[in-house]
Coordinates of C-alpha atoms in Angstrom, one line a residue:
M1 CA 29.4 117.4 153.2
V2 CA 31.7 116.4 155.7
Q3 CA 30.2 113.5 157.6
S4 CA 30.6 113.1 161.5
F5 CA 32.2 109.5 162.6
N6 CA 28.9 106.7 162.3
W7 CA 29.4 104.9 165.6
P8 CA 26.2 103.0 165.2
A9 CA 27.7 101.4 161.8
I10 CA 31.0 100.2 163.6
L11 CA 29.0 99.0 166.3
T12 CA 26.3 96.9 164.4
T13 CA 29.6 95.9 162.0
A14 CA 31.1 94.5 164.8
R15 CA 27.8 92.6 165.9
V16 CA 26.7 91.6 162.5
V17 CA 30.6 90.0 161.7
F18 CA 31.1 88.2 164.7
R19 CA 27.3 87.2 165.4
Q20 CA 25.0 87.4 163.0
P21 CA 26.8 87.8 159.3
S22 CA 22.8 86.7 158.1
L23 CA 22.0 90.6 158.7
A24 CA 24.9 91.7 155.6
L25 CA 23.0 89.3 153.5
P26 CA 20.3 90.6 150.2
H27 CA 17.0 89.0 150.0
L28 CA 18.1 89.8 146.2
K29 CA 20.4 91.2 144.2
V30 CA 20.5 93.4 141.0
R31 CA 22.8 94.6 138.4
D32 CA 21.2 97.7 139.1
I33 CA 17.3 99.5 139.7
R34 CA 16.4 99.2 136.3
D35 CA 16.3 95.6 136.1
I36 CA 13.9 95.5 139.2
D37 CA 10.5 95.0 138.1
F38 CA 8.2 97.4 140.5
Q39 CA 5.4 96.7 139.6
R40 CA 5.4 92.8 140.8
L41 CA 7.1 94.6 143.4
R42 CA 4.0 96.1 144.0
R43 CA 1.7 92.9 143.6
A44 CA 3.2 91.0 145.7
G45 CA 2.6 93.0 148.5
C46 CA 5.5 95.5 149.2
A47 CA 3.8 98.9 150.1
G48 CA 6.8 101.0 149.7
V49 CA 10.4 101.9 148.9
V50 CA 13.4 103.1 150.5
F51 CA 16.4 104.1 148.4
D52 CA 19.8 104.8 149.4
K53 CA 21.4 107.5 147.4
D54 CA 25.0 107.4 146.5
N55 CA 25.9 104.8 144.0
T56 CA 22.1 103.6 144.0
L57 CA 20.5 106.5 142.1
T58 CA 22.8 108.8 142.1
A59 CA 27.3 108.5 141.1
P60 CA 29.2 109.4 144.8
Y61 CA 27.6 113.2 145.7
A62 CA 26.1 114.0 142.7
D63 CA 22.9 116.0 142.4
C64 CA 21.1 114.4 140.2
I65 CA 19.4 111.0 139.3
D66 CA 21.8 109.0 137.1
P67 CA 20.4 109.4 133.1
R68 CA 20.3 106.2 133.0
L69 CA 18.2 105.2 135.8
A70 CA 15.6 108.1 135.3
S71 CA 13.0 105.8 133.5
A72 CA 13.6 103.5 136.5
V73 CA 12.8 105.8 139.0
Q74 CA 9.4 107.0 137.3
E75 CA 8.7 103.2 137.1
C76 CA 9.0 102.9 140.8
C77 CA 6.9 106.0 141.4
D78 CA 4.1 105.1 138.8
A79 CA 3.8 101.5 141.0
F80 CA 4.0 102.9 144.4
G81 CA 3.1 106.2 144.2
P82 CA 5.7 109.1 144.9
E83 CA 4.5 109.6 148.4
R84 CA 5.7 105.9 148.8
V85 CA 9.2 106.5 147.4
V86 CA 12.0 108.1 149.5
V87 CA 15.6 107.9 150.2
M88 CA 17.6 107.8 153.3
S89 CA 21.2 109.4 153.1
N90 CA 23.7 109.2 154.9
S91 CA 24.8 112.7 154.9
A92 CA 21.2 114.6 153.0
G93 CA 19.1 114.8 156.3
T94 CA 21.4 113.9 159.2
A95 CA 22.8 116.0 161.6
D96 CA 25.4 116.0 159.4
D97 CA 23.5 118.7 157.2
P98 CA 22.4 121.8 159.2
G99 CA 19.1 123.3 158.6
H100 CA 18.9 120.0 156.1
R101 CA 19.7 122.5 153.3
D102 CA 21.1 119.5 151.2
A103 CA 18.0 117.3 152.2
D104 CA 15.4 120.5 150.7
R105 CA 18.5 120.6 147.8
L106 CA 18.5 117.1 146.6
Q107 CA 14.7 116.6 147.4
R108 CA 14.3 119.8 144.6
S109 CA 17.0 118.4 142.4
M110 CA 15.7 114.3 142.3
G111 CA 12.3 115.0 142.6
L112 CA 12.4 112.8 145.7
T113 CA 11.3 112.9 149.4
F114 CA 14.8 113.0 151.6
L115 CA 14.3 111.3 155.1
R116 CA 15.1 113.5 157.9
R117 CA 16.1 111.9 161.1
A118 CA 19.1 112.4 163.6
E119 CA 20.5 108.8 163.7
K120 CA 22.3 107.1 160.2
K121 CA 22.2 103.5 159.1
P122 CA 21.6 100.8 160.7
R123 CA 19.4 103.4 163.5
G124 CA 16.3 105.8 161.9
I125 CA 13.8 103.8 161.8
E126 CA 11.5 106.2 163.4
S127 CA 11.6 108.4 160.5
V128 CA 10.7 105.4 158.0
R129 CA 8.1 105.0 160.4
E130 CA 6.9 108.6 160.3
H131 CA 6.8 108.5 156.6
F132 CA 5.1 105.2 156.0
R133 CA 2.5 105.6 158.9
G134 CA 0.5 102.2 159.4
C135 CA 3.1 100.0 157.3
D136 CA 5.0 97.4 159.0
P137 CA 8.7 98.0 157.9
S138 CA 8.0 93.8 156.7
S139 CA 5.7 95.6 153.9
L140 CA 8.3 98.0 152.7
C141 CA 11.5 97.5 150.4
M142 CA 15.2 98.8 151.6
I143 CA 16.8 99.3 147.9
G144 CA 21.4 100.1 148.2
D145 CA 24.8 99.5 147.7
R146 CA 26.1 98.7 150.3
Y147 CA 26.0 95.2 152.4
L148 CA 27.4 96.9 156.2
T149 CA 25.0 99.8 156.3
D150 CA 21.7 99.5 153.8
V151 CA 21.0 95.5 153.8
V152 CA 22.2 95.5 157.5
F153 CA 19.8 98.4 158.2
G154 CA 16.5 96.6 156.6
N155 CA 17.1 93.3 158.1
L156 CA 17.5 94.3 161.3
H157 CA 13.9 96.0 160.4
G158 CA 12.2 93.2 158.8
M159 CA 12.5 95.0 155.7
L160 CA 13.0 93.2 152.2
C161 CA 16.8 93.9 151.0
V162 CA 17.7 93.9 147.3
H163 CA 21.2 95.1 147.1
T164 CA 22.7 96.4 143.5
D165 CA 26.1 97.1 142.5
Q166 CA 28.0 100.3 142.3
L167 CA 27.3 102.7 139.7
T168 CA 30.1 103.7 139.3
S169 CA 34.0 103.7 141.8
R170 CA 34.8 107.3 139.9
G171 CA 34.7 110.0 142.2
D172 CA 34.1 108.2 145.5
N173 CA 36.3 108.5 148.7
P174 CA 39.4 106.3 149.5
M175 CA 37.8 104.9 152.6
A176 CA 34.3 104.1 150.6
K177 CA 36.4 102.6 148.0
L178 CA 37.7 100.0 150.9
M179 CA 34.9 99.5 152.4
H180 CA 33.0 98.4 149.3
R181 CA 36.0 95.4 148.6
L182 CA 35.6 94.7 152.0
E183 CA 31.8 94.5 152.5
R184 CA 32.3 92.1 148.8
C185 CA 34.9 90.0 150.6
L186 CA 33.2 89.3 153.8
V187 CA 30.1 88.3 152.0
A188 CA 31.8 86.0 149.6
I189 CA 33.0 84.4 152.7
W190 CA 29.9 84.3 154.8
L191 CA 28.0 82.7 151.4
R192 CA 30.7 80.1 151.1
L193 CA 30.3 79.3 154.6
G194 CA 26.3 78.5 154.4
Y195 CA 24.5 81.7 155.3
V196 CA 21.3 82.7 154.1
P197 CA 19.4 86.2 154.6
P198 CA 16.4 86.3 157.3
A199 CA 13.5 84.7 156.2
H200 CA 11.0 87.3 154.4
P201 CA 7.4 86.5 153.0
L202 CA 7.8 88.3 149.8
R203 CA 11.6 86.5 149.2
S204 CA 9.3 83.2 148.2
Q205 CA 7.0 85.1 145.7
L206 CA 9.7 87.1 144.0
K207 CA 12.9 84.6 143.6
R208 CA 11.3 82.7 140.3
S209 CA 11.0 86.5 139.0
A210 CA 12.6 87.0 136.0
W211 CA 14.5 90.2 137.5
G212 CA 17.2 89.6 139.8
H213 CA 18.1 86.5 141.6
T214 CA 18.1 85.2 145.4
L215 CA 21.9 84.8 147.0

């Protein structure tokens, strides 16, 4: 799928880099979603999960959940209920996906709901509010591998943010690889400068968890 240029992300990135680096810092960091205790997350008060797709659940541009993560995805659905576990891709389900055919196909192959929306992360919170009716975004968890899209999106809207390492760089496009390296460098600098993630009520309850670690 050919992706259009994500101008909102460029503008938000400038805001983060020059004014609010904390927006790019996750509340928890894990190797991959197998390290997340979804039952504990649910007991802490989280009401639902929003996943990124590429390099969080699948290899870049793949149509199926990485086999290594299948049991973790099932554990997440068991903890929250399938209707409260969704995928927010920056391609499938957006204006880059005419008729949302790719979102329909991926939804069938992965067994997870793909949010449909006009705008890409870090915009598009309306689709989250529409799906999780009655839930304030602060009760939701955003999980993804990108600091400047997934984490920034979650923090902008008060969500608990969990960052995962990339599943693989194989098959990713050169620009994405460059952005991954740049993001890691920026985050390392911001942490050395003493920046911390925005406060979140669930963070203090989870920071002593056996899974993941806080920044």
